[in-house]
Amino acid sequence: MSRRRNDRLLLAGEASLALLTIAAIIGMHRLFRDSSYRGPLVAQALVASAAAALLRRAGVRVLPAALACVGLAVAFITWTRFPDTARWLLPTGDTLRAVGDDVSEAWRTFGDVRAPAPVHNGFVAVSAAAVWAIVFVADWAAFRVWATFEALLPATTLFVFSAALGGPGSPVAGAALFAGAALLVVLVHRTANQERTSRWAGDHRSHGRSSLLATGAALLGVAVVVGTAAGPRLPGAGAEAVVAWRDLTKDDPTRVVPSPMVSLNTRLVEQSEAQVFTVKSEEAAYWRLTALDEFDGNIWRSSYGTETAKGRLRRSLEPGTETRAVTQTITINALSSVWLPAAFDPTSVKSVGPDADDQEIAWDPASSTLMVDRDVETSNGYTYEVTSELPRWSKQELRNASPRVPDDIAATFTALPQTFPDEARAWAADVTRGAGTPYDKALALQDTLRTFTYDKTVAPGHSNDALLTFLLETQRGYCEQFAGAFAALARSVGLPARVAIGFTPGQKDPYDRTLYTVKGVHAHAWPEVYLGEYGWVPFEPTPTRGPPGGEEWLGIPEAQESSVGDGTAAAVPDPGQGQTGEIGASGDEQRAPGEGLGTEIGGGAEADEPGGDDSWLPEPLQAAPKVLGAGALAYVLLVPAALGARGILRRRRATTPAGRVRYWWRNVAERAAAAGIALSPSLTVAESADRLAAALPESGPYVQDLARTMERIAYAEMPASDDDAARAEEDNSRIVAETRRRVPLSRRLLAWFDARRLFPSGGGRLVAHQGPAEIRH
């Protein structure tokens, strides 16, 4: 009966450890833009946990079990992530090439994209391999050497890594789940370990186990509930991190900037006639500022990695159609933002005019976005010359575009929140029913939305609720609603889409037909759809609007606002508003500065030159804070791991009952030294025991019991039994519990980050004499 109870506890321990790994996987949600990574990684964790447990229960030793798990991991990852490359369920050369390509692409994305990142197959494959390693190490620590704390380290490392590098979003739910899972592992594992080794309960083990489990479960539930409810309300819970871990590898920290399209409706009358910038160009175009690529159910937002823009611009896509080069000379008057407008798609840029040397320009190739240097607050006063390649699309070639979408494009630009309403999906599916190509689907959405009514009196907002109101009730709005609705609906039917923001061409000068004056009333938002080899193609769902040349591929004539009151309800934001980078907030809600809804711009591998107060320092000194921060992070993660690994190895080497007794005796000495009880190596076992018993009166009997066992082994040369080792472990637990009570919690926590413990100088090492020889342990 006892054997059956122990088996049940072992199974519960294995299940709780698997749950801990799953909680760590769920905690990765801030690393990715959607939750599609969870199912594949949870499947990996479950299979890995089952494999490690079965190999251990079958008596397979550690090294062969590790090799078997490596083989199973390779096979299972191949079957689930690269099934088309397998032959007879085994990986092939094609598998290795596919893994290399996907991991390389993921690594490039990692260098360019700030979390949350797209769920790229390379990311998932690497994460799956990490999950297998985490599961095996945790199983080894938990059930081969029975080390509770060390069993938590692998999953905790993954969770801390995700929390440190994760993007925006509340970490409270994930942290609460992980904390609960960790406490459950400790509770079940300690109970199973007690059943396996303890003598304290005698014939009443079931009573002891039930009491321990019931009390522990109650404490676990209270701790998680209180932490979840009270944690977000504690002072400083919403403050910035003390160390910006996610920015340690960047040349410049992430930057939150005012949006170029904030408060479209409310600014229409106020700034509609304000001159924003002028353009000298042979051709008119939509003057594009940037693109927003993430929709969370409330707002559209984006984040970028920038590089210095000098001369030729690096492009992320090469259009598969004929283009014509158009050069524009643009002078910014009152844009009051960090963006620099240009016709899509810019290929080269340079500052011109008397202040050209001081006007640095940055570039994000993924979104074709130009902006000012990060130490400049506004583009006002900039004059620059930009050359763009304007494509010559036709309806027929767009209709014949390849339907294939690269994985990284699909992962990012078809993502929608789980809360996206089914009614909107059904509306889009009904409108696009019968459309045979991606282009026809986009055109069907555009033409249907253009039957709605343009109305600048509609309240700002493009959230899920505002979308349903727009589609199913009012069918009225201005460019914010039309562009945001189109992009979300396009994604719901599988079309990669994003929202572009900028300005329509503006007023042409009557005396200089190449000069355009762009005012606040010309501010605009429109969607872009990815169409195979032709890349990003603009569409125009807003009634009474049409891009120059749009009749060739959209079937609508060029049109824009020409006077106040009958065109786009759009205006340039007031920089003093302190609003952040979305094309509008849901409803009438006003957000204060610092609430975290900003368009984020992160430094890339070729980021802007460092600026700020430390720009006068030599370059090595400017990098010092980042190097020190990275070193601190490595120290915080590696020292506890090394201490835990050292303890596991020591315990692992104690393979005989006598070796285990010596291990517990040495452990007692080290814990006593940490509690301030000095024990000289010159003391005998009995002398050390007397000092310990005097310093720890509550544990005196256990100290003497452990010392007598040590003396029998060291002096009488009596072989130790398994009962001796089990009693020594129990004595150790009682003694260590009292030493722990003598040490404040803060000191106990700091001890896990004390690297000196890795290199003991001899203090706390007990010596037992056996005749003329010394036995040190």
Tab-separated table of C-alpha atoms in Angstrom, residues 88-512:
chain	number	residue	atom	x	y	z
A	88	TRP	CA	10.210	7.612	-43.131
A	89	LEU	CA	9.653	9.897	-40.134
A	90	LEU	CA	13.383	10.669	-39.978
A	91	PRO	CA	15.165	13.979	-40.632
A	92	THR	CA	17.046	14.344	-43.900
A	93	GLY	CA	19.491	16.770	-45.483
A	94	ASP	CA	16.489	18.861	-46.492
A	95	THR	CA	15.587	19.075	-42.803
A	96	LEU	CA	18.993	20.467	-41.924
A	97	ARG	CA	18.764	23.039	-44.709
A	98	ALA	CA	15.235	24.070	-43.670
A	99	VAL	CA	16.309	24.379	-40.029
A	100	GLY	CA	19.310	26.469	-41.033
A	101	ASP	CA	17.224	28.772	-43.221
A	102	ASP	CA	14.495	29.283	-40.615
A	103	VAL	CA	16.884	29.787	-37.713
A	104	SER	CA	18.961	32.246	-39.749
A	105	GLU	CA	15.838	34.179	-40.681
A	106	ALA	CA	14.716	34.167	-37.051
A	107	TRP	CA	18.123	35.442	-35.968
A	108	ARG	CA	17.919	38.305	-38.477
A	109	THR	CA	14.435	39.117	-37.206
A	110	PHE	CA	15.713	39.006	-33.622
A	111	GLY	CA	18.280	41.642	-34.534
A	112	ASP	CA	15.721	43.950	-36.143
A	113	VAL	CA	12.483	43.514	-34.218
A	114	ARG	CA	11.669	44.532	-30.673
A	115	ALA	CA	9.429	42.196	-28.686
A	116	PRO	CA	6.699	41.234	-29.206
A	117	ALA	CA	8.079	39.495	-32.296
A	118	PRO	CA	6.256	37.530	-34.999
A	119	VAL	CA	5.836	33.804	-34.340
A	120	HIS	CA	8.493	32.756	-36.834
A	121	ASN	CA	9.046	29.014	-37.379
A	122	GLY	CA	12.724	29.442	-36.530
A	123	PHE	CA	11.833	30.959	-33.150
A	124	VAL	CA	9.456	28.087	-32.411
A	125	ALA	CA	12.010	25.431	-33.436
A	126	VAL	CA	14.741	26.910	-31.234
A	127	SER	CA	12.272	27.319	-28.353
A	128	ALA	CA	11.203	23.684	-28.772
A	129	ALA	CA	14.812	22.519	-28.462
A	130	ALA	CA	15.174	24.670	-25.330
A	131	VAL	CA	12.003	23.120	-23.869
A	132	TRP	CA	13.421	19.590	-24.303
A	133	ALA	CA	16.635	20.610	-22.546
A	134	ILE	CA	14.730	22.318	-19.725
A	135	VAL	CA	12.457	19.324	-19.180
A	136	PHE	CA	15.288	16.786	-19.056
A	137	VAL	CA	17.478	18.815	-16.667
A	138	ALA	CA	14.522	19.528	-14.381
A	139	ASP	CA	13.510	15.838	-14.341
A	140	TRP	CA	17.094	14.838	-13.542
A	141	ALA	CA	17.344	17.312	-10.668
A	142	ALA	CA	13.904	16.493	-9.277
A	143	PHE	CA	13.758	12.703	-9.467
A	144	ARG	CA	17.291	11.435	-9.910
A	145	VAL	CA	19.051	13.538	-7.254
A	146	TRP	CA	15.879	14.758	-5.474
A	147	ALA	CA	16.953	18.419	-5.337
A	148	THR	CA	13.841	20.592	-5.107
A	149	PHE	CA	15.334	24.040	-5.655
A	150	GLU	CA	17.534	22.926	-8.541
A	151	ALA	CA	14.518	21.358	-10.254
A	152	LEU	CA	12.914	24.818	-10.426
A	153	LEU	CA	15.946	26.539	-11.998
A	154	PRO	CA	15.540	25.513	-15.691
A	155	ALA	CA	11.930	26.679	-16.046
A	156	THR	CA	12.636	29.734	-13.883
A	157	THR	CA	15.476	30.734	-16.187
A	158	LEU	CA	13.116	30.583	-19.178
A	159	PHE	CA	10.471	32.599	-17.322
A	160	VAL	CA	12.957	35.279	-16.182
A	161	PHE	CA	14.377	35.527	-19.704
A	162	SER	CA	10.884	36.052	-21.121
A	163	ALA	CA	10.016	38.631	-18.469
A	164	ALA	CA	13.279	40.526	-19.030
A	165	LEU	CA	13.012	40.706	-22.824
A	166	GLY	CA	9.222	40.689	-23.235
A	167	GLY	CA	7.273	43.470	-24.860
A	168	PRO	CA	4.340	45.483	-23.524
A	169	GLY	CA	1.474	43.764	-21.771
A	170	SER	CA	0.615	42.824	-18.221
A	171	PRO	CA	2.903	40.157	-16.731
A	172	VAL	CA	0.712	39.650	-13.645
A	173	ALA	CA	-1.374	36.715	-14.875
A	174	GLY	CA	1.659	34.852	-16.227
A	175	ALA	CA	3.668	35.524	-13.079
A	176	ALA	CA	0.793	34.344	-10.873
A	177	LEU	CA	0.452	31.113	-12.866
A	178	PHE	CA	4.188	30.455	-12.754
A	179	ALA	CA	4.400	31.218	-9.025
A	180	GLY	CA	1.511	28.862	-8.327
A	181	ALA	CA	3.082	26.103	-10.423
A	182	ALA	CA	6.459	26.561	-8.689
A	183	LEU	CA	4.883	26.378	-5.225
A	184	LEU	CA	2.985	23.264	-6.283
A	185	VAL	CA	6.229	21.601	-7.395
A	186	VAL	CA	7.867	22.408	-4.052
A	187	LEU	CA	4.875	21.128	-2.098
A	188	VAL	CA	4.454	17.844	-3.976
A	189	HIS	CA	8.182	17.201	-4.339
A	190	ARG	CA	8.915	17.778	-0.663
A	191	THR	CA	5.993	15.549	0.304
A	192	ALA	CA	7.170	12.765	-2.019
A	193	ASN	CA	10.725	13.129	-0.733
A	194	GLN	CA	9.497	12.917	2.861
A	195	GLU	CA	7.558	9.734	2.066
A	196	ARG	CA	10.665	8.299	0.465
A	197	THR	CA	13.177	9.064	3.260
A	198	SER	CA	11.527	10.326	6.419
A	199	ARG	CA	10.992	8.356	9.616
A	200	TRP	CA	9.199	11.106	11.522
A	201	ALA	CA	5.666	9.980	10.796
A	202	GLY	CA	6.122	6.316	11.623
A	203	ASP	CA	2.984	4.389	10.965
A	204	HIS	CA	0.992	7.604	10.435
A	205	ARG	CA	2.550	8.685	7.156
A	206	SER	CA	-0.780	9.097	5.453
A	207	HIS	CA	-1.838	11.499	8.214
A	208	GLY	CA	1.343	13.516	7.839
A	209	ARG	CA	1.078	13.594	4.079
A	210	SER	CA	-2.567	14.666	4.098
A	211	SER	CA	-1.901	17.403	6.624
A	212	LEU	CA	1.107	18.704	4.709
A	213	LEU	CA	-0.674	18.669	1.368
A	214	ALA	CA	-3.832	20.319	2.726
A	215	THR	CA	-1.945	23.064	4.555
A	216	GLY	CA	0.415	23.648	1.629
A	217	ALA	CA	-2.413	23.802	-0.889
A	218	ALA	CA	-4.255	26.371	1.219
A	219	LEU	CA	-1.138	28.524	1.582
A	220	LEU	CA	-0.419	28.185	-2.137
A	221	GLY	CA	-3.897	29.370	-3.087
A	222	VAL	CA	-3.797	32.318	-0.690
A	223	ALA	CA	-0.349	33.376	-1.886
A	224	VAL	CA	-1.289	33.321	-5.568
A	225	VAL	CA	-4.614	35.115	-5.054
A	226	VAL	CA	-3.097	37.794	-2.822
A	227	GLY	CA	-0.141	38.264	-5.154
A	228	THR	CA	-2.364	38.576	-8.218
A	229	ALA	CA	-4.728	41.041	-6.557
A	230	ALA	CA	-2.230	43.105	-4.589
A	231	GLY	CA	0.820	42.981	-6.868
A	232	PRO	CA	-0.390	45.470	-9.510
A	233	ARG	CA	-1.496	47.873	-6.732
A	234	LEU	CA	1.816	48.026	-4.905
A	235	PRO	CA	3.725	51.336	-5.154
A	236	GLY	CA	5.936	51.346	-8.225
A	237	ALA	CA	4.334	48.261	-9.777
A	238	GLY	CA	3.764	50.095	-13.028
A	239	ALA	CA	7.047	51.980	-13.066
A	240	GLU	CA	9.821	51.555	-15.600
A	241	ALA	CA	12.334	48.803	-14.936
A	242	VAL	CA	15.374	49.712	-12.836
A	243	VAL	CA	17.542	48.264	-15.632
A	244	ALA	CA	16.182	48.305	-19.184
A	245	TRP	CA	17.165	44.709	-19.962
A	246	ARG	CA	15.613	44.722	-23.417
A	247	ASP	CA	17.740	47.692	-24.436
A	248	LEU	CA	21.103	46.320	-23.294
A	249	THR	CA	22.000	45.014	-26.754
A	250	LYS	CA	20.879	48.152	-28.548
A	251	ASP	CA	22.997	51.127	-29.476
A	252	ASP	CA	20.137	53.348	-28.336
A	253	PRO	CA	17.180	52.719	-26.034
A	254	THR	CA	13.627	52.398	-27.261
A	255	ARG	CA	11.988	55.742	-27.896
A	256	VAL	CA	8.324	56.716	-27.565
A	257	VAL	CA	7.308	59.518	-29.915
A	258	PRO	CA	4.152	61.494	-30.725
A	259	SER	CA	2.051	59.977	-33.485
A	260	PRO	CA	1.626	61.887	-36.760
A	261	MET	CA	-2.079	61.002	-36.787
A	262	VAL	CA	-3.355	61.606	-33.262
A	263	SER	CA	-6.809	63.090	-32.783
A	264	LEU	CA	-7.735	63.224	-36.452
A	265	ASN	CA	-11.248	64.455	-35.888
A	266	THR	CA	-10.687	66.996	-33.109
A	267	ARG	CA	-7.764	68.667	-34.918
A	268	LEU	CA	-9.571	69.055	-38.264
A	269	VAL	CA	-10.954	72.543	-37.740
A	270	GLU	CA	-8.147	73.740	-35.484
A	271	GLN	CA	-5.223	73.114	-37.852
A	272	SER	CA	-6.848	72.375	-41.168
A	273	GLU	CA	-5.332	75.415	-42.928
A	274	ALA	CA	-1.924	75.282	-41.222
A	275	GLN	CA	0.895	74.715	-43.708
A	276	VAL	CA	2.688	71.524	-42.661
A	277	PHE	CA	5.342	71.110	-45.370
A	278	THR	CA	6.039	71.775	-49.041
A	279	VAL	CA	7.118	69.318	-51.725
A	280	LYS	CA	8.957	70.057	-54.951
A	281	SER	CA	8.275	67.073	-57.229
A	282	GLU	CA	7.569	66.277	-60.871
A	283	GLU	CA	4.764	63.930	-59.822
A	284	ALA	CA	2.119	63.976	-57.116
A	285	ALA	CA	1.816	61.115	-54.638
A	286	TYR	CA	0.555	60.244	-51.226
A	287	TRP	CA	3.322	61.583	-48.936
A	288	ARG	CA	3.708	58.667	-46.570
A	289	LEU	CA	5.054	58.976	-43.013
A	290	THR	CA	5.003	55.437	-41.608
A	291	ALA	CA	2.962	52.229	-41.241
A	292	LEU	CA	1.298	50.612	-38.239
A	293	ASP	CA	1.487	46.829	-38.161
A	294	GLU	CA	-0.018	45.627	-34.863
A	295	PHE	CA	-3.676	45.654	-33.832
A	296	ASP	CA	-4.506	44.644	-30.249
A	297	GLY	CA	-8.264	45.134	-30.354
A	298	ASN	CA	-8.088	48.754	-29.219
A	299	ILE	CA	-5.466	50.528	-31.297
A	300	TRP	CA	-3.077	50.151	-34.215
A	301	ARG	CA	0.572	50.565	-33.237
A	302	SER	CA	4.084	49.725	-34.411
A	303	SER	CA	7.702	49.496	-33.282
A	304	TYR	CA	10.834	49.788	-35.370
A	305	GLY	CA	14.578	49.273	-35.439
A	306	THR	CA	16.337	52.176	-37.154
A	307	GLU	CA	19.647	52.649	-38.903
A	308	THR	CA	21.442	55.764	-40.121
A	309	ALA	CA	20.163	56.898	-43.518
A	310	LYS	CA	22.940	58.201	-45.746
A	311	GLY	CA	22.602	58.020	-49.510
A	312	ARG	CA	21.212	54.730	-50.791
A	313	LEU	CA	18.587	53.162	-48.521
A	314	ARG	CA	18.482	49.455	-47.758
A	315	ARG	CA	15.127	47.994	-48.820
A	316	SER	CA	13.370	44.991	-47.333
A	317	LEU	CA	11.493	44.181	-50.576
A	318	GLU	CA	12.210	44.698	-54.250
A	319	PRO	CA	9.007	45.319	-56.225
A	320	GLY	CA	8.375	42.913	-59.070
A	321	THR	CA	7.137	45.543	-61.499
A	322	GLU	CA	8.373	48.481	-63.545
A	323	THR	CA	9.030	51.620	-61.493
A	324	ARG	CA	9.860	55.236	-62.201
A	325	ALA	CA	12.267	57.305	-60.109
A	326	VAL	CA	10.754	60.492	-58.685
A	327	THR	CA	12.888	62.974	-56.750
A	328	GLN	CA	11.256	65.204	-54.146
A	329	THR	CA	12.686	68.159	-52.245
A	330	ILE	CA	10.721	68.499	-49.027
A	331	THR	CA	10.808	71.349	-46.508
A	332	ILE	CA	9.098	70.759	-43.163
A	333	ASN	CA	7.330	73.781	-41.692
A	334	ALA	CA	5.077	72.602	-38.858
A	335	LEU	CA	4.769	68.822	-38.905
A	336	SER	CA	5.833	68.811	-35.236
A	337	SER	CA	6.799	65.139	-35.137
A	338	VAL	CA	9.847	62.945	-35.717
A	339	TRP	CA	8.594	61.624	-39.083
A	340	LEU	CA	9.818	62.671	-42.529
A	341	PRO	CA	7.257	62.319	-45.338
A	342	ALA	CA	8.152	60.837	-48.733
A	343	ALA	CA	6.477	59.111	-51.661
A	344	PHE	CA	6.447	55.345	-51.259
A	345	ASP	CA	8.985	53.642	-51.721
A	346	PRO	CA	12.087	55.764	-50.832
A	347	THR	CA	15.415	54.492	-52.207
A	348	SER	CA	17.827	57.313	-51.316
A	349	VAL	CA	17.832	60.428	-49.141
A	350	LYS	CA	20.129	63.289	-48.201
A	351	SER	CA	19.792	66.484	-46.196
A	352	VAL	CA	20.157	69.692	-48.177
A	353	GLY	CA	20.347	73.389	-47.372
A	354	PRO	CA	22.526	75.393	-44.989
A	355	ASP	CA	21.840	73.083	-41.996
A	356	ALA	CA	22.362	69.812	-43.884
A	357	ASP	CA	25.338	68.729	-41.761
A	358	ASP	CA	23.256	68.966	-38.578
A	359	GLN	CA	20.166	67.209	-39.914
A	360	GLU	CA	20.740	63.485	-39.414
A	361	ILE	CA	18.119	61.118	-40.841
A	362	ALA	CA	17.205	57.603	-39.656
A	363	TRP	CA	15.607	54.792	-41.650
A	364	ASP	CA	13.552	51.653	-40.964
A	365	PRO	CA	13.633	49.416	-44.060
A	366	ALA	CA	10.878	47.046	-42.891
A	367	SER	CA	8.242	49.794	-42.956
A	368	SER	CA	9.959	52.238	-45.366
A	369	THR	CA	9.935	54.914	-42.672
A	370	LEU	CA	12.148	58.016	-42.578
A	371	MET	CA	12.564	59.963	-39.341
A	372	VAL	CA	14.870	62.410	-37.612
A	373	ASP	CA	17.835	61.414	-35.493
A	374	ARG	CA	16.863	60.258	-32.009
A	375	ASP	CA	18.343	63.282	-30.245
A	376	VAL	CA	16.106	65.585	-32.322
A	377	GLU	CA	12.571	66.223	-31.053
A	378	THR	CA	10.916	67.433	-34.261
A	379	SER	CA	11.473	67.466	-37.996
A	380	ASN	CA	10.397	71.115	-38.219
A	381	GLY	CA	13.020	73.034	-40.202
A	382	TYR	CA	14.351	69.958	-42.044
A	383	THR	CA	14.983	70.199	-45.780
A	384	TYR	CA	15.943	67.022	-47.603
A	385	GLU	CA	15.973	65.431	-51.020
A	386	VAL	CA	14.502	61.963	-51.348
A	387	THR	CA	14.220	59.724	-54.404
A	388	SER	CA	11.397	57.208	-54.534
A	389	GLU	CA	10.621	54.392	-56.959
A	390	LEU	CA	6.937	54.727	-57.853
A	391	PRO	CA	5.570	51.462	-59.260
A	392	ARG	CA	3.449	51.231	-62.406
A	393	TRP	CA	0.909	48.588	-61.360
A	394	SER	CA	-1.989	47.382	-63.469
A	395	LYS	CA	-5.100	45.515	-62.389
A	396	GLN	CA	-4.167	42.480	-64.423
A	397	GLU	CA	-0.683	41.991	-63.050
A	398	LEU	CA	-1.889	42.484	-59.469
A	399	ARG	CA	-4.655	39.977	-60.122
A	400	ASN	CA	-1.997	37.514	-61.312
A	401	ALA	CA	0.251	38.120	-58.285
A	402	SER	CA	1.567	35.043	-56.515
A	403	PRO	CA	-0.664	34.058	-53.571
A	404	ARG	CA	2.396	32.831	-51.648
A	405	VAL	CA	3.188	34.861	-48.532
A	406	PRO	CA	6.553	34.534	-46.697
A	407	ASP	CA	6.252	33.121	-43.197
A	408	ASP	CA	7.553	36.251	-41.489
A	409	ILE	CA	5.102	38.482	-43.411
A	410	ALA	CA	2.175	36.176	-42.643
A	411	ALA	CA	3.068	35.896	-38.959
A	412	THR	CA	3.193	39.650	-38.469
A	413	PHE	CA	0.648	41.086	-40.877
A	414	THR	CA	-2.212	38.591	-40.595
A	415	ALA	CA	-2.223	38.559	-36.768
A	416	LEU	CA	-5.394	39.608	-34.975
A	417	PRO	CA	-6.224	39.572	-31.262
A	418	GLN	CA	-8.191	36.634	-29.902
A	419	THR	CA	-10.935	39.100	-29.022
A	420	PHE	CA	-11.491	40.100	-32.654
A	421	PRO	CA	-15.272	39.842	-33.144
A	422	ASP	CA	-16.717	36.927	-35.112
A	423	GLU	CA	-19.333	39.280	-36.591
A	424	ALA	CA	-16.562	41.266	-38.300
A	425	ARG	CA	-14.963	38.065	-39.633
A	426	ALA	CA	-18.297	36.957	-41.026
A	427	TRP	CA	-18.866	40.380	-42.638
A	428	ALA	CA	-15.469	40.249	-44.375
A	429	ALA	CA	-15.969	36.626	-45.461
A	430	ASP	CA	-19.346	37.503	-46.972
A	431	VAL	CA	-17.965	40.514	-48.861
A	432	THR	CA	-15.008	38.574	-50.300
A	433	ARG	CA	-16.968	35.424	-51.131
A	434	GLY	CA	-16.379	34.595	-54.784
A	435	ALA	CA	-13.188	36.689	-55.069
A	436	GLY	CA	-10.691	34.390	-56.723
A	437	THR	CA	-7.402	36.134	-55.926
A	438	PRO	CA	-5.945	38.123	-53.016
A	439	TYR	CA	-6.150	41.275	-55.142
A	440	ASP	CA	-9.853	40.661	-55.855
A	441	LYS	CA	-10.509	40.153	-52.145
A	442	ALA	CA	-8.819	43.450	-51.304
A	443	LEU	CA	-10.687	45.218	-54.104
A	444	ALA	CA	-14.013	43.806	-52.870
A	445	LEU	CA	-13.356	45.125	-49.362
A	446	GLN	CA	-12.316	48.518	-50.740
A	447	ASP	CA	-15.311	48.927	-53.053
A	448	THR	CA	-17.803	47.856	-50.364
A	449	LEU	CA	-16.395	50.265	-47.782
A	450	ARG	CA	-16.481	53.100	-50.329
A	451	THR	CA	-20.285	52.757	-50.358
A	452	PHE	CA	-20.292	53.969	-46.723
A	453	THR	CA	-20.594	57.650	-45.829
A	454	TYR	CA	-17.678	59.950	-45.058
A	455	ASP	CA	-18.459	61.822	-41.829
A	456	LYS	CA	-15.937	63.749	-39.780
A	457	THR	CA	-18.390	64.155	-36.880
A	458	VAL	CA	-18.002	60.470	-35.931
A	459	ALA	CA	-16.189	60.002	-32.622
A	460	PRO	CA	-12.537	58.911	-32.849
A	461	GLY	CA	-11.662	55.265	-32.364
A	462	HIS	CA	-11.165	52.012	-34.246
A	463	SER	CA	-11.359	49.385	-31.482
A	464	ASN	CA	-13.262	46.115	-31.825
A	465	ASP	CA	-16.442	47.767	-30.544
A	466	ALA	CA	-15.984	50.806	-32.790
A	467	LEU	CA	-15.429	48.474	-35.752
A	468	LEU	CA	-18.730	46.661	-35.165
A	469	THR	CA	-20.558	49.956	-34.797
A	470	PHE	CA	-18.983	51.191	-38.021
A	471	LEU	CA	-19.778	48.021	-40.013
A	472	LEU	CA	-23.159	46.959	-38.675
A	473	GLU	CA	-24.826	50.161	-37.477
A	474	THR	CA	-23.711	53.599	-38.636
A	475	GLN	CA	-21.595	52.820	-41.730
A	476	ARG	CA	-20.193	56.323	-41.257
A	477	GLY	CA	-16.687	57.510	-40.429
A	478	TYR	CA	-13.564	59.224	-41.684
A	479	CYS	CA	-10.173	57.905	-42.798
A	480	GLU	CA	-9.243	56.507	-39.366
A	481	GLN	CA	-12.258	54.180	-39.349
A	482	PHE	CA	-11.993	53.258	-43.034
A	483	ALA	CA	-8.263	52.445	-42.994
A	484	GLY	CA	-8.325	50.662	-39.626
A	485	ALA	CA	-11.422	48.636	-40.569
A	486	PHE	CA	-10.021	47.638	-43.966
A	487	ALA	CA	-6.694	46.418	-42.516
A	488	ALA	CA	-8.354	44.375	-39.757
A	489	LEU	CA	-10.963	42.879	-42.087
A	490	ALA	CA	-8.299	42.051	-44.680
A	491	ARG	CA	-6.330	40.159	-42.049
A	492	SER	CA	-9.438	38.242	-41.037
A	493	VAL	CA	-9.663	36.773	-44.569
A	494	GLY	CA	-5.955	35.970	-44.762
A	495	LEU	CA	-4.596	39.087	-46.488
A	496	PRO	CA	-1.409	40.571	-44.961
A	497	ALA	CA	-2.311	44.217	-44.298
A	498	ARG	CA	-1.166	47.283	-42.382
A	499	VAL	CA	-2.248	50.906	-41.922
A	500	ALA	CA	-0.200	53.639	-43.614
A	501	ILE	CA	-0.403	57.221	-42.392
A	502	GLY	CA	0.665	60.412	-44.119
A	503	PHE	CA	-0.826	63.072	-46.391
A	504	THR	CA	-2.555	63.380	-49.731
A	505	PRO	CA	-0.650	65.406	-52.396
A	506	GLY	CA	-1.746	68.868	-51.229
A	507	GLN	CA	-2.423	72.030	-53.207
A	508	LYS	CA	-0.483	72.533	-56.430
A	509	ASP	CA	1.029	75.977	-56.801
A	510	PRO	CA	-0.652	77.825	-59.724
A	511	TYR	CA	2.677	79.363	-60.798
A	512	ASP	CA	4.929	76.333	-60.218
